Amino acid sequence: MSRLTLSVVIPAFDEEESIGSCLDLLCAQAADIDEIIVVDNNSRDRTADIVADRAARSPLIRTVTERRQGLVFARNAGMDAARGDLIARIDADTRVGPDWARTVRDFVTRDTDGHWWAVCGRGEAYDLPYGTAAAQAKSRFSPFGRRRAPEVRDVPVLYGSNMILRRATWAAIRDRVSDRRDVFEDVDMGLCVRAAGGRNGFLADLTVGVSPRRMHSPTGEFVRYMVCLPRTLMLHRRFGLALAAAALYVPGVVVLHAARLIVIRAATRAPIPAARGMP
């Protein structure tokens, strides 16, 4: 059985605080990663310098520049430039575990009939002031968090901080994905996979660390972020799901966010900066 090659795409906009650690963790898995593509989306800080420093140490790393501002444009540029049989897309603040790349390659290698067009895993926030309590609760009560869940399950969407597509999958959906900046691009990609006749797999044990900065968002900003979900579902004519998301899911998540924000601010006893991320 031939070895599947793996490319990792990382869109980056003003990520000097996190991109170094992200690249270090990936480079530690050089035996299972064939290239790392950082897409610089007009960063104004030291992101480019940090990436250049890491690239001088590792031949795996190369940089692509995307002048059109926005995550979707940076993602597309990186996915288009990738040469691997498998193309992973993570965020610049994602922290992969030590066996992340091997888990990805081994799973897809075993899927010899190409049943799964794309796969994703979970993300667990790091550096929270109240420790791992939230992650432990999620593992206990969430169907996606249960450690005893099947190795893989069919899901309608993908998770942008921790997702992997076959190269052929990207070719099949490249002209379907939206370039709108007011939708969830990872949800859009997952629904495009479904529309093209493919399946998305959720790997229960494929976990990465993700930044909690979205949790720091003021409630109004978080609401504007979450309304991207029903908007994305509407784009795909999933009207029933869009209505359910707008009427039930989004309000519930916003209430939980507001409560969590109170806890975070009480635990830190300091002003919390607004969430940053790619526009």
PDB file of C-alpha atoms in Angstrom:
ATOM      1  CA  MET A   1       0.000   0.000   0.000  1.00  0.00           C
ATOM      2  CA  SER A   2       1.524   3.337  -1.069  1.00  0.00           C
ATOM      3  CA  ARG A   3       2.160   6.000   1.541  1.00  0.00           C
ATOM      4  CA  LEU A   4      -0.310   8.907   1.480  1.00  0.00           C
ATOM      5  CA  THR A   5       1.362  12.310   1.618  1.00  0.00           C
ATOM      6  CA  LEU A   6       0.013  14.971   3.977  1.00  0.00           C
ATOM      7  CA  SER A   7       0.003  18.745   3.534  1.00  0.00           C
ATOM      8  CA  VAL A   8      -1.019  21.086   6.359  1.00  0.00           C
ATOM      9  CA  VAL A   9      -2.478  24.493   5.453  1.00  0.00           C
ATOM     10  CA  ILE A  10      -2.457  27.311   8.025  1.00  0.00           C
ATOM     11  CA  PRO A  11      -4.158  30.633   7.166  1.00  0.00           C
ATOM     12  CA  ALA A  12      -2.531  33.413   9.190  1.00  0.00           C
ATOM     13  CA  PHE A  13      -3.404  37.030   9.920  1.00  0.00           C
ATOM     14  CA  ASP A  14      -1.496  38.779  12.755  1.00  0.00           C
ATOM     15  CA  GLU A  15      -0.671  35.546  14.561  1.00  0.00           C
ATOM     16  CA  GLU A  16       2.709  36.362  16.132  1.00  0.00           C
ATOM     17  CA  GLU A  17       1.566  35.106  19.535  1.00  0.00           C
ATOM     18  CA  SER A  18       0.654  31.611  18.364  1.00  0.00           C
ATOM     19  CA  ILE A  19       2.144  30.701  14.980  1.00  0.00           C
ATOM     20  CA  GLY A  20       5.556  29.705  16.397  1.00  0.00           C
ATOM     21  CA  SER A  21       4.131  27.122  18.788  1.00  0.00           C
ATOM     22  CA  CYS A  22       1.783  25.815  16.100  1.00  0.00           C
ATOM     23  CA  LEU A  23       4.674  25.234  13.683  1.00  0.00           C
ATOM     24  CA  ASP A  24       6.945  23.707  16.324  1.00  0.00           C
ATOM     25  CA  LEU A  25       4.336  21.080  17.183  1.00  0.00           C
ATOM     26  CA  LEU A  26       3.821  20.235  13.512  1.00  0.00           C
ATOM     27  CA  CYS A  27       7.554  20.043  12.751  1.00  0.00           C
ATOM     28  CA  ALA A  28       7.954  17.566  15.609  1.00  0.00           C
ATOM     29  CA  GLN A  29       5.855  15.202  13.446  1.00  0.00           C
ATOM     30  CA  ALA A  30       8.043  15.526  10.348  1.00  0.00           C
ATOM     31  CA  ALA A  31       7.961  11.766   9.777  1.00  0.00           C
ATOM     32  CA  ASP A  32       4.238  11.980   9.011  1.00  0.00           C
ATOM     33  CA  ILE A  33       3.909  15.467   7.458  1.00  0.00           C
ATOM     34  CA  ASP A  34       5.230  16.236   3.984  1.00  0.00           C
ATOM     35  CA  GLU A  35       4.699  19.994   3.824  1.00  0.00           C
ATOM     36  CA  ILE A  36       3.387  22.857   5.927  1.00  0.00           C
ATOM     37  CA  ILE A  37       1.935  25.831   4.050  1.00  0.00           C
ATOM     38  CA  VAL A  38       1.450  29.085   5.941  1.00  0.00           C
ATOM     39  CA  VAL A  39      -0.776  31.520   4.053  1.00  0.00           C
ATOM     40  CA  ASP A  40       0.137  35.063   5.079  1.00  0.00           C
ATOM     41  CA  ASN A  41      -3.031  37.125   4.676  1.00  0.00           C
ATOM     42  CA  ASN A  42      -1.545  40.636   5.002  1.00  0.00           C
ATOM     43  CA  SER A  43      -0.196  40.238   8.532  1.00  0.00           C
ATOM     44  CA  ARG A  44       0.979  43.517  10.077  1.00  0.00           C
ATOM     45  CA  ASP A  45       2.897  42.082  13.021  1.00  0.00           C
ATOM     46  CA  ARG A  46       5.869  39.678  13.270  1.00  0.00           C
ATOM     47  CA  THR A  47       4.019  36.684  11.828  1.00  0.00           C
ATOM     48  CA  ALA A  48       6.070  36.635   8.617  1.00  0.00           C
ATOM     49  CA  ASP A  49       9.370  36.916  10.520  1.00  0.00           C
ATOM     50  CA  ILE A  50       8.470  34.061  12.853  1.00  0.00           C
ATOM     51  CA  VAL A  51       7.431  31.846   9.953  1.00  0.00           C
ATOM     52  CA  ALA A  52      10.659  32.684   8.096  1.00  0.00           C
ATOM     53  CA  ASP A  53      12.677  31.743  11.197  1.00  0.00           C
ATOM     54  CA  ARG A  54      10.937  28.370  11.451  1.00  0.00           C
ATOM     55  CA  ALA A  55      11.265  27.799   7.684  1.00  0.00           C
ATOM     56  CA  ALA A  56      15.042  28.310   7.977  1.00  0.00           C
ATOM     57  CA  ARG A  57      15.085  25.403  10.419  1.00  0.00           C
ATOM     58  CA  SER A  58      12.663  23.094   8.611  1.00  0.00           C
ATOM     59  CA  PRO A  59      12.378  22.373   4.860  1.00  0.00           C
ATOM     60  CA  LEU A  60       8.751  21.375   5.437  1.00  0.00           C
ATOM     61  CA  ILE A  61       7.582  24.979   5.793  1.00  0.00           C
ATOM     62  CA  ARG A  62       6.793  27.285   2.909  1.00  0.00           C
ATOM     63  CA  THR A  63       4.822  30.514   2.712  1.00  0.00           C
ATOM     64  CA  VAL A  64       2.060  31.533   0.322  1.00  0.00           C
ATOM     65  CA  THR A  65       0.840  35.124   0.197  1.00  0.00           C
ATOM     66  CA  GLU A  66      -2.834  35.976  -0.303  1.00  0.00           C
ATOM     67  CA  ARG A  67      -3.627  39.679  -0.758  1.00  0.00           C
ATOM     68  CA  ARG A  68      -7.406  39.360  -0.746  1.00  0.00           C
ATOM     69  CA  GLN A  69      -8.344  39.799   2.884  1.00  0.00           C
ATOM     70  CA  GLY A  70     -10.337  37.052   4.535  1.00  0.00           C
ATOM     71  CA  LEU A  71     -10.060  33.541   5.877  1.00  0.00           C
ATOM     72  CA  VAL A  72     -11.842  31.964   2.927  1.00  0.00           C
ATOM     73  CA  PHE A  73      -9.388  33.491   0.440  1.00  0.00           C
ATOM     74  CA  ALA A  74      -6.373  32.455   2.513  1.00  0.00           C
ATOM     75  CA  ARG A  75      -7.772  28.951   2.920  1.00  0.00           C
ATOM     76  CA  ASN A  76      -8.378  28.582  -0.810  1.00  0.00           C
ATOM     77  CA  ALA A  77      -4.877  29.799  -1.669  1.00  0.00           C
ATOM     78  CA  GLY A  78      -3.333  27.270   0.689  1.00  0.00           C
ATOM     79  CA  MET A  79      -5.518  24.382  -0.409  1.00  0.00           C
ATOM     80  CA  ASP A  80      -4.808  25.171  -4.064  1.00  0.00           C
ATOM     81  CA  ALA A  81      -1.058  25.252  -3.400  1.00  0.00           C
ATOM     82  CA  ALA A  82      -0.974  21.992  -1.423  1.00  0.00           C
ATOM     83  CA  ARG A  83       0.634  18.991  -3.111  1.00  0.00           C
ATOM     84  CA  GLY A  84      -0.306  16.227  -0.681  1.00  0.00           C
ATOM     85  CA  ASP A  85      -2.747  13.370  -1.177  1.00  0.00           C
ATOM     86  CA  LEU A  86      -4.372  14.649   2.023  1.00  0.00           C
ATOM     87  CA  ILE A  87      -4.796  18.336   2.846  1.00  0.00           C
ATOM     88  CA  ALA A  88      -5.304  19.332   6.459  1.00  0.00           C
ATOM     89  CA  ARG A  89      -6.578  22.782   7.405  1.00  0.00           C
ATOM     90  CA  ILE A  90      -5.937  24.068  10.907  1.00  0.00           C
ATOM     91  CA  ASP A  91      -5.778  27.493  12.538  1.00  0.00           C
ATOM     92  CA  ALA A  92      -2.604  29.351  13.435  1.00  0.00           C
ATOM     93  CA  ASP A  93      -3.425  28.940  17.135  1.00  0.00           C
ATOM     94  CA  THR A  94      -4.171  25.208  16.871  1.00  0.00           C
ATOM     95  CA  ARG A  95      -1.956  22.945  18.985  1.00  0.00           C
ATOM     96  CA  VAL A  96      -1.831  19.448  17.555  1.00  0.00           C
ATOM     97  CA  GLY A  97      -1.122  16.429  19.738  1.00  0.00           C
ATOM     98  CA  PRO A  98       2.039  14.319  19.267  1.00  0.00           C
ATOM     99  CA  ASP A  99       0.265  11.620  17.226  1.00  0.00           C
ATOM    100  CA  TRP A 100      -2.102  13.869  15.281  1.00  0.00           C
ATOM    101  CA  ALA A 101      -0.552  13.471  11.827  1.00  0.00           C
ATOM    102  CA  ARG A 102      -0.014   9.729  12.205  1.00  0.00           C
ATOM    103  CA  THR A 103      -3.612   9.245  13.333  1.00  0.00           C
ATOM    104  CA  VAL A 104      -4.850  11.118  10.256  1.00  0.00           C
ATOM    105  CA  ARG A 105      -2.695   9.220   7.788  1.00  0.00           C
ATOM    106  CA  ASP A 106      -3.348   5.807   9.340  1.00  0.00           C
ATOM    107  CA  PHE A 107      -7.111   6.304   9.325  1.00  0.00           C
ATOM    108  CA  VAL A 108      -7.355   7.457   5.725  1.00  0.00           C
ATOM    109  CA  THR A 109      -4.900   4.762   4.599  1.00  0.00           C
ATOM    110  CA  ARG A 110      -7.206   2.125   6.069  1.00  0.00           C
ATOM    111  CA  ASP A 111     -10.168   3.654   4.230  1.00  0.00           C
ATOM    112  CA  THR A 112      -9.164   1.914   1.018  1.00  0.00           C
ATOM    113  CA  ASP A 113     -12.544   2.314  -0.696  1.00  0.00           C
ATOM    114  CA  GLY A 114     -12.610   6.103  -0.174  1.00  0.00           C
ATOM    115  CA  HIS A 115     -15.786   5.965   1.914  1.00  0.00           C
ATOM    116  CA  TRP A 116     -14.794   9.127   3.809  1.00  0.00           C
ATOM    117  CA  TRP A 117     -14.155  12.185   1.627  1.00  0.00           C
ATOM    118  CA  ALA A 118     -13.135  14.338   4.589  1.00  0.00           C
ATOM    119  CA  VAL A 119     -12.560  13.912   8.309  1.00  0.00           C
ATOM    120  CA  CYS A 120     -12.389  16.181  11.314  1.00  0.00           C
ATOM    121  CA  GLY A 121     -11.893  15.938  15.052  1.00  0.00           C
ATOM    122  CA  ARG A 122     -12.684  17.896  18.183  1.00  0.00           C
ATOM    123  CA  GLY A 123     -11.069  20.993  19.621  1.00  0.00           C
ATOM    124  CA  GLU A 124     -10.568  21.654  23.309  1.00  0.00           C
ATOM    125  CA  ALA A 125      -9.714  25.141  24.547  1.00  0.00           C
ATOM    126  CA  TYR A 126      -6.406  25.611  26.327  1.00  0.00           C
ATOM    127  CA  ASP A 127      -5.237  28.268  28.818  1.00  0.00           C
ATOM    128  CA  LEU A 128      -8.650  28.706  30.410  1.00  0.00           C
ATOM    129  CA  PRO A 129      -8.600  30.324  33.875  1.00  0.00           C
ATOM    130  CA  TYR A 130     -10.841  27.601  35.279  1.00  0.00           C
ATOM    131  CA  GLY A 131      -8.683  24.778  33.951  1.00  0.00           C
ATOM    132  CA  THR A 132     -10.089  21.647  32.330  1.00  0.00           C
ATOM    133  CA  ALA A 133     -13.504  21.622  34.003  1.00  0.00           C
ATOM    134  CA  ALA A 134     -15.350  22.583  30.825  1.00  0.00           C
ATOM    135  CA  ALA A 135     -13.505  19.999  28.719  1.00  0.00           C
ATOM    136  CA  GLN A 136     -14.257  17.299  31.280  1.00  0.00           C
ATOM    137  CA  ALA A 137     -17.943  18.238  31.310  1.00  0.00           C
ATOM    138  CA  LYS A 138     -18.073  18.135  27.529  1.00  0.00           C
ATOM    139  CA  SER A 139     -16.426  14.706  27.470  1.00  0.00           C
ATOM    140  CA  ARG A 140     -19.037  13.460  29.913  1.00  0.00           C
ATOM    141  CA  PHE A 141     -22.212  14.929  28.460  1.00  0.00           C
ATOM    142  CA  SER A 142     -21.642  15.688  24.764  1.00  0.00           C
ATOM    143  CA  PRO A 143     -22.166  12.899  22.196  1.00  0.00           C
ATOM    144  CA  PHE A 144     -19.136  14.217  20.318  1.00  0.00           C
ATOM    145  CA  GLY A 145     -17.083  14.319  23.481  1.00  0.00           C
ATOM    146  CA  ARG A 146     -17.585  10.784  24.686  1.00  0.00           C
ATOM    147  CA  ARG A 147     -14.367   8.843  24.655  1.00  0.00           C
ATOM    148  CA  ARG A 148     -16.300   5.607  24.140  1.00  0.00           C
ATOM    149  CA  ALA A 149     -17.868   6.870  20.942  1.00  0.00           C
ATOM    150  CA  PRO A 150     -17.249   4.847  17.757  1.00  0.00           C
ATOM    151  CA  GLU A 151     -13.928   5.520  16.074  1.00  0.00           C
ATOM    152  CA  VAL A 152     -15.682   7.445  13.326  1.00  0.00           C
ATOM    153  CA  ARG A 153     -19.183   8.770  12.802  1.00  0.00           C
ATOM    154  CA  ASP A 154     -20.900  10.477   9.882  1.00  0.00           C
ATOM    155  CA  VAL A 155     -21.412  14.229  10.397  1.00  0.00           C
ATOM    156  CA  PRO A 156     -22.859  16.885   8.070  1.00  0.00           C
ATOM    157  CA  VAL A 157     -20.209  19.562   8.611  1.00  0.00           C
ATOM    158  CA  LEU A 158     -16.490  19.985   9.278  1.00  0.00           C
ATOM    159  CA  TYR A 159     -14.556  21.694  12.074  1.00  0.00           C
ATOM    160  CA  GLY A 160     -12.133  24.271  10.697  1.00  0.00           C
ATOM    161  CA  SER A 161      -9.461  24.034  13.391  1.00  0.00           C
ATOM    162  CA  ASN A 162      -8.992  20.317  12.815  1.00  0.00           C
ATOM    163  CA  MET A 163     -10.098  19.030   9.411  1.00  0.00           C
ATOM    164  CA  ILE A 164      -8.581  16.976   6.614  1.00  0.00           C
ATOM    165  CA  LEU A 165      -9.739  16.496   3.027  1.00  0.00           C
ATOM    166  CA  ARG A 166      -8.554  14.168   0.336  1.00  0.00           C
ATOM    167  CA  ARG A 167      -6.956  16.081  -2.517  1.00  0.00           C
ATOM    168  CA  ALA A 168      -9.675  14.705  -4.819  1.00  0.00           C
ATOM    169  CA  THR A 169     -12.328  16.028  -2.423  1.00  0.00           C
ATOM    170  CA  TRP A 170     -10.971  19.557  -2.671  1.00  0.00           C
ATOM    171  CA  ALA A 171     -11.002  19.271  -6.467  1.00  0.00           C
ATOM    172  CA  ALA A 172     -14.635  18.133  -6.337  1.00  0.00           C
ATOM    173  CA  ILE A 173     -15.843  21.014  -4.146  1.00  0.00           C
ATOM    174  CA  ARG A 174     -13.475  23.812  -5.205  1.00  0.00           C
ATOM    175  CA  ASP A 175     -16.076  25.436  -7.440  1.00  0.00           C
ATOM    176  CA  ARG A 176     -18.869  24.862  -4.913  1.00  0.00           C
ATOM    177  CA  VAL A 177     -17.442  26.544  -1.805  1.00  0.00           C
ATOM    178  CA  SER A 178     -18.603  30.065  -1.085  1.00  0.00           C
ATOM    179  CA  ASP A 179     -16.248  33.046  -0.917  1.00  0.00           C
ATOM    180  CA  ARG A 180     -18.643  34.963   1.326  1.00  0.00           C
ATOM    181  CA  ARG A 181     -17.092  36.239   4.533  1.00  0.00           C
ATOM    182  CA  ASP A 182     -20.372  36.267   6.471  1.00  0.00           C
ATOM    183  CA  VAL A 183     -20.795  32.485   6.621  1.00  0.00           C
ATOM    184  CA  PHE A 184     -18.996  29.700   8.480  1.00  0.00           C
ATOM    185  CA  GLU A 185     -16.488  28.526   5.898  1.00  0.00           C
ATOM    186  CA  ASP A 186     -15.937  25.129   7.530  1.00  0.00           C
ATOM    187  CA  VAL A 187     -19.679  24.423   7.750  1.00  0.00           C
ATOM    188  CA  ASP A 188     -19.953  25.490   4.124  1.00  0.00           C
ATOM    189  CA  MET A 189     -17.166  23.082   3.133  1.00  0.00           C
ATOM    190  CA  GLY A 190     -18.768  20.159   4.932  1.00  0.00           C
ATOM    191  CA  LEU A 191     -22.121  20.802   3.291  1.00  0.00           C
ATOM    192  CA  CYS A 192     -20.406  21.077  -0.088  1.00  0.00           C
ATOM    193  CA  VAL A 193     -18.856  17.643   0.490  1.00  0.00           C
ATOM    194  CA  ARG A 194     -22.338  16.272   1.154  1.00  0.00           C
ATOM    195  CA  ALA A 195     -23.754  18.035  -1.914  1.00  0.00           C
ATOM    196  CA  ALA A 196     -21.034  16.480  -4.064  1.00  0.00           C
ATOM    197  CA  GLY A 197     -22.014  13.005  -2.846  1.00  0.00           C
ATOM    198  CA  GLY A 198     -19.318  12.532  -0.216  1.00  0.00           C
ATOM    199  CA  ARG A 199     -19.231  11.818   3.520  1.00  0.00           C
ATOM    200  CA  ASN A 200     -17.593  13.668   6.405  1.00  0.00           C
ATOM    201  CA  GLY A 201     -16.216  11.563   9.235  1.00  0.00           C
ATOM    202  CA  PHE A 202     -15.786  12.709  12.824  1.00  0.00           C
ATOM    203  CA  LEU A 203     -12.847  10.962  14.516  1.00  0.00           C
ATOM    204  CA  ALA A 204     -13.543  10.720  18.222  1.00  0.00           C
ATOM    205  CA  ASP A 205      -9.863  10.539  19.205  1.00  0.00           C
ATOM    206  CA  LEU A 206      -8.497  13.239  16.888  1.00  0.00           C
ATOM    207  CA  THR A 207      -8.270  16.143  19.341  1.00  0.00           C
ATOM    208  CA  VAL A 208      -6.376  19.421  19.082  1.00  0.00           C
ATOM    209  CA  GLY A 209      -5.992  22.362  21.414  1.00  0.00           C
ATOM    210  CA  VAL A 210      -7.664  25.582  20.306  1.00  0.00           C
ATOM    211  CA  SER A 211      -7.321  29.113  21.581  1.00  0.00           C
ATOM    212  CA  PRO A 212     -10.065  30.330  23.935  1.00  0.00           C
ATOM    213  CA  ARG A 213      -9.997  33.828  22.432  1.00  0.00           C
ATOM    214  CA  ARG A 214     -13.460  33.422  20.886  1.00  0.00           C
ATOM    215  CA  MET A 215     -14.708  32.798  24.421  1.00  0.00           C
ATOM    216  CA  HIS A 216     -13.449  36.257  25.374  1.00  0.00           C
ATOM    217  CA  SER A 217     -15.704  37.989  22.848  1.00  0.00           C
ATOM    218  CA  PRO A 218     -18.233  40.489  24.235  1.00  0.00           C
ATOM    219  CA  THR A 219     -21.717  39.027  23.979  1.00  0.00           C
ATOM    220  CA  GLY A 220     -22.833  41.305  21.148  1.00  0.00           C
ATOM    221  CA  GLU A 221     -19.798  40.357  19.060  1.00  0.00           C
ATOM    222  CA  PHE A 222     -20.408  36.691  19.786  1.00  0.00           C
ATOM    223  CA  VAL A 223     -24.018  37.002  18.608  1.00  0.00           C
ATOM    224  CA  ARG A 224     -22.850  38.520  15.311  1.00  0.00           C
ATOM    225  CA  TYR A 225     -20.435  35.621  14.957  1.00  0.00           C
ATOM    226  CA  MET A 226     -23.017  32.923  15.689  1.00  0.00           C
ATOM    227  CA  VAL A 227     -25.623  34.212  13.239  1.00  0.00           C
ATOM    228  CA  CYS A 228     -23.228  33.028  10.540  1.00  0.00           C
ATOM    229  CA  LEU A 229     -24.518  29.508  11.236  1.00  0.00           C
ATOM    230  CA  PRO A 230     -28.156  29.917  10.144  1.00  0.00           C
ATOM    231  CA  ARG A 231     -26.932  32.125   7.298  1.00  0.00           C
ATOM    232  CA  THR A 232     -24.676  29.293   6.090  1.00  0.00           C
ATOM    233  CA  LEU A 233     -27.515  26.785   6.309  1.00  0.00           C
ATOM    234  CA  MET A 234     -29.758  29.126   4.349  1.00  0.00           C
ATOM    235  CA  LEU A 235     -27.071  29.389   1.677  1.00  0.00           C
ATOM    236  CA  HIS A 236     -27.353  25.613   1.262  1.00  0.00           C
ATOM    237  CA  ARG A 237     -31.157  25.720   1.324  1.00  0.00           C
ATOM    238  CA  ARG A 238     -31.297  23.822   4.608  1.00  0.00           C
ATOM    239  CA  PHE A 239     -34.256  25.921   5.665  1.00  0.00           C
ATOM    240  CA  GLY A 240     -35.491  23.687   8.471  1.00  0.00           C
ATOM    241  CA  LEU A 241     -32.050  23.443  10.045  1.00  0.00           C
ATOM    242  CA  ALA A 242     -31.534  27.182   9.613  1.00  0.00           C
ATOM    243  CA  LEU A 243     -34.779  27.904  11.454  1.00  0.00           C
ATOM    244  CA  ALA A 244     -33.876  25.499  14.261  1.00  0.00           C
ATOM    245  CA  ALA A 245     -30.414  27.029  14.552  1.00  0.00           C
ATOM    246  CA  ALA A 246     -31.799  30.578  14.701  1.00  0.00           C
ATOM    247  CA  ALA A 247     -34.617  29.772  17.110  1.00  0.00           C
ATOM    248  CA  LEU A 248     -32.983  27.248  19.421  1.00  0.00           C
ATOM    249  CA  TYR A 249     -29.283  26.545  18.968  1.00  0.00           C
ATOM    250  CA  VAL A 250     -27.897  30.064  18.605  1.00  0.00           C
ATOM    251  CA  PRO A 251     -29.863  31.547  21.559  1.00  0.00           C
ATOM    252  CA  GLY A 252     -28.809  28.631  23.754  1.00  0.00           C
ATOM    253  CA  VAL A 253     -25.144  28.965  22.825  1.00  0.00           C
ATOM    254  CA  VAL A 254     -25.265  32.727  23.386  1.00  0.00           C
ATOM    255  CA  VAL A 255     -26.681  32.257  26.900  1.00  0.00           C
ATOM    256  CA  LEU A 256     -23.944  29.748  27.685  1.00  0.00           C
ATOM    257  CA  HIS A 257     -21.339  32.112  26.276  1.00  0.00           C
ATOM    258  CA  ALA A 258     -22.573  34.998  28.435  1.00  0.00           C
ATOM    259  CA  ALA A 259     -22.410  32.812  31.547  1.00  0.00           C
ATOM    260  CA  ARG A 260     -18.949  31.537  30.622  1.00  0.00           C
ATOM    261  CA  LEU A 261     -17.724  35.083  30.024  1.00  0.00           C
ATOM    262  CA  ILE A 262     -18.787  36.047  33.545  1.00  0.00           C
ATOM    263  CA  VAL A 263     -16.818  33.100  34.931  1.00  0.00           C
ATOM    264  CA  ILE A 264     -13.736  33.949  32.852  1.00  0.00           C
ATOM    265  CA  ARG A 265     -13.767  37.581  33.915  1.00  0.00           C
ATOM    266  CA  ALA A 266     -14.290  36.662  37.547  1.00  0.00           C
ATOM    267  CA  ALA A 267     -11.424  34.165  37.407  1.00  0.00           C
ATOM    268  CA  THR A 268      -8.986  36.554  35.741  1.00  0.00           C
ATOM    269  CA  ARG A 269     -10.161  39.711  37.554  1.00  0.00           C
ATOM    270  CA  ALA A 270      -8.872  41.713  34.614  1.00  0.00           C
ATOM    271  CA  PRO A 271     -10.320  43.198  31.429  1.00  0.00           C
ATOM    272  CA  ILE A 272     -10.554  40.646  28.628  1.00  0.00           C
ATOM    273  CA  PRO A 273      -9.387  41.745  25.170  1.00  0.00           C
ATOM    274  CA  ALA A 274     -11.749  41.314  22.244  1.00  0.00           C
ATOM    275  CA  ALA A 275     -11.316  38.131  20.288  1.00  0.00           C
ATOM    276  CA  ARG A 276      -8.902  38.312  17.373  1.00  0.00           C
ATOM    277  CA  GLY A 277      -8.967  36.182  14.329  1.00  0.00           C
ATOM    278  CA  MET A 278      -8.974  36.298  10.593  1.00  0.00           C
ATOM    279  CA  PRO A 279     -11.681  38.623   9.256  1.00  0.00           C
TER     280      PRO A 279
END
